[in-house]
Coordinates of C-alpha atoms in Angstrom, one line a residue:
M1014 CA 5.7 17.4 -36.2
A1015 CA 4.9 20.6 -38.1
I1016 CA 7.9 20.1 -40.3
L1017 CA 7.0 16.6 -41.1
F1018 CA 3.5 17.7 -41.9
M1019 CA 4.7 20.4 -44.2
S1020 CA 6.9 17.9 -46.0
A1021 CA 4.0 15.6 -46.8
P1022 CA 2.2 15.5 -50.2
M1023 CA -1.0 17.6 -49.8
D1024 CA -2.0 18.7 -53.2
G1025 CA -4.2 15.8 -54.3
D1026 CA -1.0 13.9 -55.3
F1027 CA -1.7 10.6 -53.5
R1028 CA 0.6 7.9 -54.7
Y1029 CA -0.5 4.9 -52.6
S1030 CA -3.9 3.7 -53.9
D1031 CA -5.4 3.2 -50.4
A1032 CA -4.5 6.7 -49.3
S1033 CA -6.9 8.4 -51.7
R1034 CA -9.7 6.0 -50.7
H1035 CA -9.2 6.7 -47.0
A1036 CA -9.5 10.4 -47.8
L1037 CA -12.7 9.7 -49.8
N1038 CA -14.2 7.6 -47.0
G1039 CA -14.0 10.6 -44.7
A1040 CA -15.8 12.7 -47.3
F1041 CA -18.5 10.0 -47.4
Y1042 CA -19.1 10.1 -43.7
L1043 CA -19.2 13.9 -43.8
D1044 CA -21.9 13.8 -46.5
A1045 CA -23.8 11.0 -44.9
I1046 CA -24.0 12.9 -41.6
S1047 CA -25.0 16.0 -43.4
H1048 CA -27.8 14.3 -45.3
F1049 CA -28.6 11.8 -42.5
P1050 CA -30.2 9.1 -44.7
W1051 CA -31.7 7.2 -41.8
Q1052 CA -34.5 5.7 -43.9
D1053 CA -32.2 4.0 -46.4
P1054 CA -28.5 4.2 -45.4
I1055 CA -27.5 1.3 -47.6
G1056 CA -29.2 2.8 -50.6
Y1057 CA -27.4 6.1 -49.9
A1058 CA -24.1 4.4 -49.7
E1059 CA -24.7 2.6 -53.0
K1060 CA -25.7 5.8 -54.8
Y1061 CA -22.6 7.5 -53.4
Y1062 CA -20.4 4.7 -54.7
Q1063 CA -22.1 5.1 -58.1
R1064 CA -21.0 8.7 -58.1
Y1065 CA -17.6 8.2 -56.6
P1066 CA -16.6 4.6 -57.3
A1067 CA -13.5 4.5 -55.0
L1068 CA -15.4 4.1 -51.7
T1069 CA -14.1 1.4 -49.3
I1070 CA -16.1 2.1 -46.2
L1071 CA -17.0 -1.6 -45.7
F1072 CA -13.4 -2.9 -45.7
Y1073 CA -12.0 -0.7 -42.9
P1074 CA -13.0 0.4 -39.4
P1075 CA -14.7 3.8 -39.3
L1076 CA -12.9 5.8 -36.6
M1077 CA -10.1 7.4 -38.7
H1078 CA -12.6 8.2 -41.4
L1079 CA -15.1 9.8 -38.9
S1080 CA -12.1 11.8 -37.6
E1081 CA -11.5 13.0 -41.1
A1082 CA -15.2 14.0 -41.4
A1083 CA -14.9 16.2 -38.3
F1084 CA -11.8 17.9 -39.8
Y1085 CA -13.5 18.2 -43.2
A1086 CA -16.5 19.9 -41.5
V1087 CA -14.2 22.6 -40.1
F1088 CA -11.7 23.1 -42.9
G1089 CA -13.4 21.6 -46.0
V1090 CA -12.7 18.5 -48.0
S1091 CA -9.1 18.4 -49.4
H1092 CA -6.0 16.4 -49.3
W1093 CA -4.2 18.7 -46.9
V1094 CA -7.1 18.3 -44.4
A1095 CA -7.0 14.5 -44.7
Q1096 CA -3.2 14.7 -44.0
L1097 CA -3.8 17.1 -41.1
T1098 CA -6.1 14.4 -39.5
V1099 CA -3.3 11.8 -39.8
S1100 CA -0.8 14.3 -38.4
A1101 CA -3.0 14.9 -35.4
Y1102 CA -2.9 11.2 -34.7
Y1103 CA 0.9 11.2 -35.3
L1104 CA 1.2 13.9 -32.6
L1105 CA -1.1 12.0 -30.3
G1106 CA 1.2 8.9 -30.7
A1107 CA 4.3 11.1 -30.1
F1108 CA 2.9 12.2 -26.8
A1109 CA 2.3 8.6 -25.8
A1110 CA 5.8 7.6 -26.8
F1111 CA 7.2 10.5 -24.8
Y1112 CA 5.2 9.6 -21.7
I1113 CA 6.3 5.9 -22.0
A1114 CA 9.9 6.9 -22.3
R1115 CA 9.6 9.4 -19.5
L1116 CA 8.8 6.5 -17.1
W1117 CA 12.5 5.5 -17.2
L1118 CA 14.4 8.4 -18.8
L1119 CA 14.9 12.1 -17.9
P1120 CA 12.9 14.6 -20.0
L1121 CA 15.7 15.4 -22.5
Q1122 CA 16.4 11.8 -23.2
A1123 CA 12.7 10.9 -23.4
L1124 CA 12.2 13.7 -25.9
A1125 CA 15.1 12.5 -27.9
T1126 CA 13.8 9.0 -27.9
T1127 CA 10.4 10.3 -29.1
I1128 CA 12.0 12.3 -31.9
V1129 CA 14.1 9.3 -33.0
F1130 CA 11.0 7.1 -33.1
I1131 CA 8.7 9.5 -35.0
A1132 CA 11.5 10.3 -37.4
L1133 CA 12.3 6.7 -38.4
P1134 CA 12.1 6.5 -42.2
E1135 CA 9.2 4.0 -42.0
M1136 CA 7.3 6.0 -39.5
A1137 CA 7.8 9.2 -41.4
L1138 CA 6.7 7.6 -44.6
W1139 CA 3.3 6.4 -43.4
G1140 CA 2.8 9.4 -41.1
R1141 CA 2.9 11.6 -44.2
Q1142 CA 0.3 9.6 -46.1
V1143 CA -3.4 9.3 -45.5
M1144 CA -3.3 5.8 -44.1
L1145 CA -4.6 4.0 -41.0
D1146 CA -1.3 2.7 -39.6
I1147 CA -0.2 5.8 -37.6
P1148 CA -3.6 6.5 -36.1
A1149 CA -3.9 2.9 -34.9
L1150 CA -0.4 3.0 -33.6
A1151 CA -1.2 6.1 -31.6
F1152 CA -3.9 4.3 -29.7
L1153 CA -1.7 1.3 -29.2
L1154 CA 1.0 3.4 -27.6
W1155 CA -1.5 4.8 -25.1
C1156 CA -2.6 1.2 -24.3
F1157 CA 0.9 0.4 -23.3
Y1158 CA 1.4 3.6 -21.3
F1159 CA -1.7 2.9 -19.3
L1160 CA -0.5 -0.7 -18.8
F1161 CA 2.9 0.4 -17.5
R1162 CA 1.1 2.8 -15.1
D1163 CA -1.0 0.0 -13.9
I1164 CA 2.0 -2.2 -13.3
R1165 CA 3.6 0.6 -11.2
E1166 CA 0.5 1.6 -9.3
P1167 CA -2.5 -0.9 -9.9
H1168 CA -5.7 1.0 -10.1
P1169 CA -9.0 0.3 -11.9
K1170 CA -8.8 3.5 -13.9
W1171 CA -5.7 2.2 -15.8
L1172 CA -7.5 -1.0 -16.8
Y1173 CA -10.5 1.0 -18.1
L1174 CA -8.2 3.5 -20.0
M1175 CA -6.1 0.7 -21.4
L1176 CA -9.1 -1.2 -22.8
M1177 CA -10.7 2.0 -24.0
A1178 CA -7.6 2.9 -26.0
F1179 CA -7.4 -0.7 -27.3
V1180 CA -11.0 -0.6 -28.5
L1181 CA -10.5 2.7 -30.2
G1182 CA -7.4 1.3 -31.9
L1183 CA -9.4 -1.7 -33.2
Y1184 CA -11.9 0.7 -34.6
T1185 CA -9.0 2.3 -36.4
K1186 CA -7.3 -0.8 -37.7
Q1187 CA -7.8 -4.3 -36.6
T1188 CA -4.2 -5.5 -36.8
I1189 CA -3.4 -4.1 -33.3
A1190 CA -5.3 -7.1 -32.0
F1191 CA -1.9 -8.8 -31.8
A1192 CA -1.4 -6.8 -28.5
A1193 CA -4.3 -8.5 -26.7
P1194 CA -2.2 -11.3 -25.2
V1195 CA 0.6 -8.9 -24.3
L1196 CA -1.9 -6.6 -22.5
F1197 CA -3.3 -9.6 -20.6
A1198 CA 0.1 -10.7 -19.6
G1199 CA 1.0 -7.3 -18.4
A1200 CA -2.3 -7.1 -16.4
W1201 CA -1.4 -10.5 -14.9
L1202 CA 2.0 -9.3 -14.0
S1203 CA 0.4 -6.3 -12.3
R1204 CA -2.3 -8.2 -10.3
G1205 CA -1.3 -11.8 -10.4
K1206 CA -4.1 -14.3 -9.8
H1207 CA -6.2 -11.6 -8.2
L1208 CA -6.9 -10.4 -11.8
L1209 CA -9.3 -13.3 -12.2
T1210 CA -11.5 -12.1 -9.3
D1211 CA -11.1 -8.4 -9.9
R1212 CA -14.6 -7.0 -10.5
H1213 CA -13.2 -3.9 -12.3
A1214 CA -11.2 -6.1 -14.7
W1215 CA -14.2 -8.1 -15.6
Q1216 CA -16.4 -5.0 -16.0
A1217 CA -13.8 -3.3 -18.2
L1218 CA -13.4 -6.5 -20.3
L1219 CA -17.2 -6.8 -20.7
I1220 CA -17.6 -3.2 -21.8
A1221 CA -14.7 -3.6 -24.3
A1222 CA -16.3 -6.9 -25.7
I1223 CA -19.7 -5.3 -26.1
A1224 CA -18.1 -2.2 -27.8
T1225 CA -16.3 -4.4 -30.3
L1226 CA -19.4 -6.4 -31.4
P1227 CA -20.4 -4.1 -34.2
L1228 CA -16.8 -4.1 -35.5
I1229 CA -16.7 -7.9 -35.4
A1230 CA -20.1 -8.2 -37.2
I1231 CA -18.9 -5.8 -40.0
T1232 CA -15.6 -7.6 -40.3
L1233 CA -17.2 -11.0 -40.6
K1234 CA -19.7 -9.8 -43.2
F1235 CA -17.6 -7.6 -45.4
G1236 CA -14.0 -8.3 -44.4
G1237 CA -13.6 -11.5 -46.4
F1238 CA -11.2 -10.0 -48.9
N1239 CA -9.0 -8.5 -46.2
A1240 CA -8.9 -11.9 -44.4
V1241 CA -8.0 -13.7 -47.6
S1242 CA -5.3 -11.2 -48.4
V1243 CA -3.9 -11.4 -44.9
A1244 CA -3.8 -15.1 -45.0
Q1245 CA -2.6 -15.6 -48.6
G1246 CA -0.6 -12.6 -49.5
D1247 CA -0.8 -11.6 -53.1
G1248 CA -2.8 -14.7 -54.0
L1249 CA -0.2 -15.7 -56.7
G1250 CA 2.5 -17.6 -55.0
D1251 CA 3.2 -20.4 -52.5
H1252 CA 2.1 -19.3 -49.0
S1253 CA 2.7 -22.6 -47.1
Q1254 CA 5.9 -21.4 -45.4
L1255 CA 6.2 -19.0 -42.5
D1256 CA 8.7 -16.2 -43.3
L1257 CA 10.3 -15.2 -40.0
G1258 CA 13.1 -13.3 -41.7
F1259 CA 11.2 -10.7 -43.7
Y1260 CA 10.9 -8.1 -41.0
L1261 CA 14.3 -8.7 -39.6
A1262 CA 15.8 -8.0 -43.0
A1263 CA 13.6 -4.9 -43.3
L1264 CA 14.8 -3.3 -40.1
P1265 CA 17.7 -1.4 -41.7
Q1266 CA 15.3 0.0 -44.3
Q1267 CA 12.8 1.0 -41.7
A1268 CA 15.1 2.4 -39.0
G1269 CA 18.7 2.3 -40.3
W1270 CA 21.4 0.0 -39.0
L1271 CA 22.4 1.7 -35.8
L1272 CA 19.1 1.3 -33.8
P1273 CA 18.6 -2.4 -34.5
I1274 CA 22.2 -3.1 -33.5
L1275 CA 21.9 -1.1 -30.3
A1276 CA 18.7 -2.8 -29.4
A1277 CA 20.3 -6.2 -30.0
C1278 CA 23.3 -5.2 -27.9
S1279 CA 21.0 -4.2 -25.1
V1280 CA 19.5 -7.6 -25.0
I1281 CA 22.9 -9.3 -25.1
W1282 CA 24.2 -7.0 -22.4
M1283 CA 21.3 -7.8 -20.1
A1284 CA 21.8 -11.5 -20.7
I1285 CA 25.5 -11.5 -20.1
R1286 CA 25.5 -9.0 -17.2
R1287 CA 22.3 -10.4 -15.7
Q1288 CA 21.1 -6.9 -15.2
S1289 CA 17.9 -5.3 -16.4
L1290 CA 17.5 -2.0 -18.0
L1291 CA 14.0 -1.8 -16.6
P1292 CA 12.1 -3.2 -13.6
R1293 CA 11.6 -6.9 -14.6
K1294 CA 7.8 -6.8 -15.0
E1295 CA 8.1 -3.8 -17.3
L1296 CA 10.9 -5.3 -19.2
A1297 CA 8.9 -8.5 -19.7
V1298 CA 6.1 -6.4 -21.3
V1299 CA 8.5 -4.5 -23.6
L1300 CA 10.1 -7.8 -24.8
L1301 CA 6.7 -9.5 -25.2
W1302 CA 5.5 -6.4 -27.2
F1303 CA 8.2 -6.9 -29.7
I1304 CA 8.3 -10.7 -29.8
V1305 CA 4.5 -11.3 -30.1
G1306 CA 4.2 -8.6 -32.6
Y1307 CA 7.1 -9.9 -34.7
V1308 CA 5.6 -13.4 -34.8
F1309 CA 2.1 -12.1 -35.5
F1310 CA 3.1 -10.0 -38.5
S1311 CA 5.5 -12.7 -39.8
A1312 CA 2.6 -15.2 -39.6
I1313 CA 0.6 -13.0 -41.9
R1314 CA 1.5 -14.1 -45.4
L1315 CA 0.9 -10.6 -46.8
H1316 CA 4.2 -8.8 -45.8
A1317 CA 4.6 -5.1 -46.0
T1318 CA 7.0 -3.0 -44.1
R1319 CA 4.3 -0.7 -42.7
F1320 CA 2.5 -3.6 -41.0
D1321 CA 5.1 -4.0 -38.2
L1322 CA 5.2 -0.3 -37.3
P1323 CA 3.8 -1.2 -33.8
I1324 CA 6.9 -3.1 -32.9
L1325 CA 9.5 -0.5 -33.8
F1326 CA 9.0 1.5 -30.6
P1327 CA 10.2 -1.2 -28.2
M1328 CA 13.3 -1.6 -30.3
V1329 CA 14.0 2.2 -30.2
L1330 CA 13.3 2.2 -26.4
L1331 CA 15.7 -0.6 -25.7
A1332 CA 18.4 1.1 -27.7
M1333 CA 18.1 4.4 -26.0
L1334 CA 17.8 2.8 -22.5
W1335 CA 21.0 1.0 -23.1
L1336 CA 22.9 4.1 -24.2
N1337 CA 21.6 5.8 -21.0
R1338 CA 23.0 2.9 -18.9
I1339 CA 26.4 2.5 -20.4
F1340 CA 27.4 6.2 -20.8
P1341 CA 27.7 8.9 -18.1
H1342 CA 24.7 11.1 -17.8
G1343 CA 26.0 14.2 -19.7
R1344 CA 27.4 12.1 -22.5
A1345 CA 24.2 10.0 -22.8
N1346 CA 22.2 13.2 -23.1
A1347 CA 24.5 14.5 -25.9
I1348 CA 24.4 11.2 -27.8
A1349 CA 20.6 11.1 -27.5
V1350 CA 20.3 14.6 -28.9
V1351 CA 22.7 13.9 -31.7
M1352 CA 20.8 10.8 -32.6
A1353 CA 17.5 12.6 -32.6
V1354 CA 18.7 15.5 -34.8
G1355 CA 20.5 13.1 -37.1
M1356 CA 17.5 10.8 -37.6
F1357 CA 15.2 13.8 -38.2
L1358 CA 17.4 15.5 -40.7
T1359 CA 18.4 12.3 -42.6
T1360 CA 14.8 11.3 -42.9
L1361 CA 13.8 14.6 -44.3
A1362 CA 16.7 14.7 -46.7
W1363 CA 16.9 11.2 -47.9
H1364 CA 13.4 9.7 -47.5
P1365 CA 10.9 11.8 -49.4
V1366 CA 7.3 10.6 -49.6
P1367 CA 6.1 9.1 -52.9
S1368 CA 3.6 11.3 -54.8
V1369 CA 2.2 11.6 -58.3
K1370 CA 1.1 14.8 -60.0
G1371 CA -1.3 15.1 -62.9
Y1372 CA -4.5 13.7 -61.5
K1373 CA -5.3 16.8 -59.5
Q1374 CA -4.6 18.9 -62.5
A1375 CA -6.9 16.7 -64.6
S1376 CA -9.7 17.1 -62.1
D1377 CA -9.3 20.9 -62.3
V1378 CA -9.8 20.8 -66.0
V1379 CA -12.8 18.6 -65.7
A1380 CA -14.4 20.8 -63.0
E1381 CA -14.0 23.8 -65.3
R1382 CA -15.3 22.2 -68.5
A1383 CA -17.7 19.5 -67.7
A1384 CA -21.4 20.1 -68.4
T1385 CA -23.8 20.4 -65.5
A1386 CA -24.9 17.1 -64.0
S1387 CA -22.8 15.2 -66.4
T1388 CA -20.7 12.1 -66.0
V1389 CA -16.9 11.8 -66.3
L1390 CA -15.4 8.6 -67.6
F1391 CA -12.0 7.7 -66.0
S1392 CA -9.7 5.1 -67.5
G1393 CA -6.4 4.8 -65.7
H1394 CA -4.4 3.4 -62.8
Q1395 CA -4.9 6.1 -60.0
D1396 CA -8.7 6.1 -60.1
G1397 CA -8.9 6.8 -56.4
T1398 CA -6.7 9.9 -56.7
F1399 CA -8.7 11.3 -59.5
I1400 CA -12.1 10.5 -57.9
F1401 CA -11.2 12.1 -54.6
N1402 CA -10.0 15.2 -56.4
I1403 CA -13.3 15.4 -58.2
R1404 CA -15.2 15.2 -54.9
A1405 CA -12.9 17.9 -53.4
H1406 CA -14.3 20.4 -55.9
E1407 CA -17.2 21.5 -53.7
N1408 CA -18.7 23.6 -56.5
R1409 CA -19.0 20.6 -58.7
S1410 CA -21.1 18.3 -56.5
D1411 CA -23.3 17.7 -59.6
L1412 CA -20.6 15.6 -61.3
S1413 CA -20.4 11.8 -61.3
V1414 CA -17.5 9.5 -62.2
I1415 CA -17.6 6.1 -64.0
R1416 CA -14.6 3.9 -64.0
A1417 CA -13.9 2.2 -67.4
D1418 CA -12.8 -1.0 -65.7
K1419 CA -16.1 -1.2 -63.9
L1420 CA -18.0 -0.9 -67.3
F1421 CA -16.4 -3.9 -68.9
F1422 CA -14.9 -6.1 -66.2
K1423 CA -15.7 -7.7 -62.8
V1424 CA -12.5 -6.9 -60.9
N1425 CA -11.5 -8.3 -57.4
V1426 CA -9.9 -5.0 -56.2
S1427 CA -7.1 -5.3 -58.8
R1428 CA -6.1 -7.5 -61.7
A1429 CA -3.7 -9.3 -59.5
Y1430 CA -6.6 -10.8 -57.6
G1431 CA -8.4 -11.8 -60.7
M1432 CA -11.0 -10.4 -63.0
D1433 CA -13.7 -11.5 -65.5
V1434 CA -14.7 -9.8 -68.7
I1435 CA -18.4 -8.8 -68.4
S1436 CA -18.8 -7.9 -72.0
N1437 CA -16.8 -7.3 -75.2
P1438 CA -18.9 -4.6 -76.9
S1439 CA -18.4 -3.2 -80.4
A1440 CA -17.4 0.4 -81.0
E1441 CA -21.0 1.3 -81.7
D1442 CA -22.1 -0.4 -78.5
I1443 CA -19.6 1.6 -76.5
A1444 CA -20.5 4.8 -78.2
L1445 CA -24.1 4.2 -77.3
L1446 CA -23.3 3.3 -73.7
L1447 CA -21.3 6.5 -73.3
D1448 CA -24.2 8.5 -74.8
E1449 CA -26.8 7.0 -72.6
S1450 CA -24.6 7.4 -69.5
N1451 CA -24.3 11.2 -70.2
I1452 CA -20.5 11.0 -70.6
D1453 CA -19.2 14.5 -71.3
I1454 CA -15.6 14.3 -70.4
V1455 CA -13.2 11.4 -70.5
V1456 CA -9.9 11.2 -68.7
S1457 CA -7.7 8.4 -70.0
E1458 CA -4.2 7.1 -69.7
P1459 CA -3.4 6.0 -73.3
G1460 CA -1.9 2.7 -72.4
F1461 CA -4.2 1.5 -69.7
W1462 CA -5.1 -2.2 -70.0
L1463 CA -4.8 -2.1 -73.8
D1464 CA -4.1 -5.9 -73.7
Q1465 CA -7.9 -6.3 -73.1
A1466 CA -10.2 -6.1 -76.2
P1467 CA -12.9 -3.8 -74.6
M1468 CA -10.2 -1.2 -73.7
R1469 CA -8.8 -1.2 -77.2
T1470 CA -12.3 -0.7 -78.6
L1471 CA -12.9 2.2 -76.1
S1472 CA -9.6 3.8 -77.3
R1473 CA -10.8 3.7 -80.9
V1474 CA -14.1 5.4 -79.9
L1475 CA -12.3 8.1 -77.9
N1476 CA -10.0 8.8 -80.9
D1477 CA -12.9 9.0 -83.3
P1478 CA -13.0 12.8 -84.3
A1479 CA -16.7 12.5 -85.0
R1480 CA -17.4 11.7 -81.3
F1481 CA -14.6 13.2 -79.1
R1482 CA -12.0 15.9 -79.3
I1483 CA -8.8 16.2 -77.3
V1484 CA -8.9 19.1 -74.8
T1485 CA -5.4 18.7 -73.4
R1486 CA -2.7 16.3 -72.4
I1487 CA -1.4 16.4 -68.8
P1488 CA 2.0 14.7 -68.0
I1489 CA 2.1 12.3 -65.0
D1490 CA 5.0 13.1 -62.7
A1491 CA 5.6 10.3 -60.2
R1492 CA 8.0 11.0 -57.4
V1493 CA 10.1 8.3 -55.7
W1494 CA 7.9 5.3 -56.8
K1495 CA 8.2 4.8 -60.6
S1496 CA 5.1 5.1 -62.7
K1497 CA 3.2 2.0 -63.6
G1498 CA 3.3 0.7 -67.2
G1499 CA 1.8 3.3 -69.5
E1500 CA 1.3 5.9 -66.8
T1501 CA 3.0 8.8 -68.5
E1502 CA 0.2 11.2 -69.3
L1503 CA -3.5 11.8 -69.0
V1504 CA -5.4 12.7 -72.1
I1505 CA -8.7 14.6 -71.6
Y1506 CA -11.3 14.2 -74.2
E1507 CA -14.5 16.2 -74.6
R1508 CA -17.6 14.8 -76.2
I1509 CA -18.9 16.5 -79.3
G1510 CA -22.5 17.4 -78.7
Q1511 CA -24.7 17.9 -75.7
V1512 CA -25.3 15.5 -72.8
G1513 CA -28.3 14.7 -70.6
T1514 CA -28.7 15.6 -67.0
D1515 CA -29.6 12.4 -65.1
P1516 CA -26.6 10.0 -65.1
I1517 CA -27.5 8.3 -61.7
A1518 CA -30.9 7.1 -62.8
H1519 CA -29.8 5.5 -66.1
P1520 CA -30.7 1.8 -66.2
K1521 CA -27.2 0.8 -67.5
R1522 CA -25.5 2.3 -64.4
K1523 CA -24.8 -0.8 -62.5
I1524 CA -21.5 -1.9 -60.9
E1525 CA -20.3 -5.4 -60.0
L1526 CA -18.7 -5.7 -56.6
P1527 CA -17.5 -9.3 -56.5
I1528 CA -15.6 -8.8 -53.2
I1529 CA -18.9 -8.5 -51.3
G1530 CA -21.1 -10.4 -53.8
R1531 CA -23.3 -7.5 -54.7
T1532 CA -24.3 -5.6 -57.8
I1533 CA -25.3 -2.1 -57.1
G1534 CA -27.3 0.2 -59.4
N1535 CA -30.3 -0.3 -61.6
S1536 CA -30.6 -3.4 -63.7

């Protein structure tokens, strides 16, 4: 796990747009706990967004971000600490995977199964980015471990622990809700009809239901966009058909060819030989885990290979159990070790994590040159990456950031989801707006949204030598994932003349948030 951690991007070079926002959300909770704005928490959050307009606390459950806040409190706010938080959950999930495998395999084979699982290309990709998928999966794995223990030796503690892990997982990422019917089926297999009259089962369920009420309320109020994106995909195509083949076709990319083939062979072998690799109740849970998850994620019209991470473990488990069954003990051990080492090394060598350099370096220049209590204008693709890196400069907590797209457009997350032009100001109007907003430094990608008239006008203002001078140009270096159109360099401009000292209170600092139907800031 330490090797995977050390191979992750950790120098402010987030590539996936949500990753930098998850890192920033943790910083928000740290700051909120520090300032404890109990009299006006909503106002505090709005002002925070005005300063760091990449905050997404309303759209995701808080547990992972609160965990980040705890790590930040100890080690400081930085990319590597955010990644350390994810890696801690990665390790937690690895322990759960080991204990599940240990139920049926000897220690060496269980360890090999765990290494194969955590080193899968798809697992290692998202385990080395600041995302919610691995932390949520860690809790889900513990859910199933407690369920298997309950099937073997029914006891109220396993039900309580299972539902506790499930609730914690929901507070990390709601998509693990797919496991609810599987967990119920497993509990029924364990207790039969007595489950319906089990006082502890009802108490555990009631506690879990009450514990999830705040999450349900927040999701219903602010999760509209997530619900739409889940139901409709990218919002641009025909979503009337269920695609059951997407994740099947993705398995070789996620795990290579060998493991899916071995898992399929294990199922065929059991069907032909009429033998089970596991006790039948436990096998039923493993198969339901995969099947229900597969159908659930296929039914979601927004398909991405990271979504089905929760169903990769039963596939790995079946593959390794079958090898253990068909080969003699010593040979099975050797094969398991070779597979574990091979998967780990090939993932490290051939599956690097996407990253993009340049935005952290731009934030360093800004932190060094920006006037006290001034505002930085950012115009570019990776706004979350730049904004988090500004927040990570603890000695420049006086700085604020404005996104150029928020000045001129009402954007539903990204252009793909639609946007409206708020205004089409003249060069003089933009110059006045920048003056009044105390803009001292501008960080701009030269080609960003130049198909839009307001952005072309902004470009003319920035390149007016009477108003701004170019400080430096920083190349953008994208690794693995290619740069977006125009994302080749960052140009840092410095305003000619002095700026004011109160950007937050300025009456023109308002931001449209069409996703939640709010406008924040002064009007």
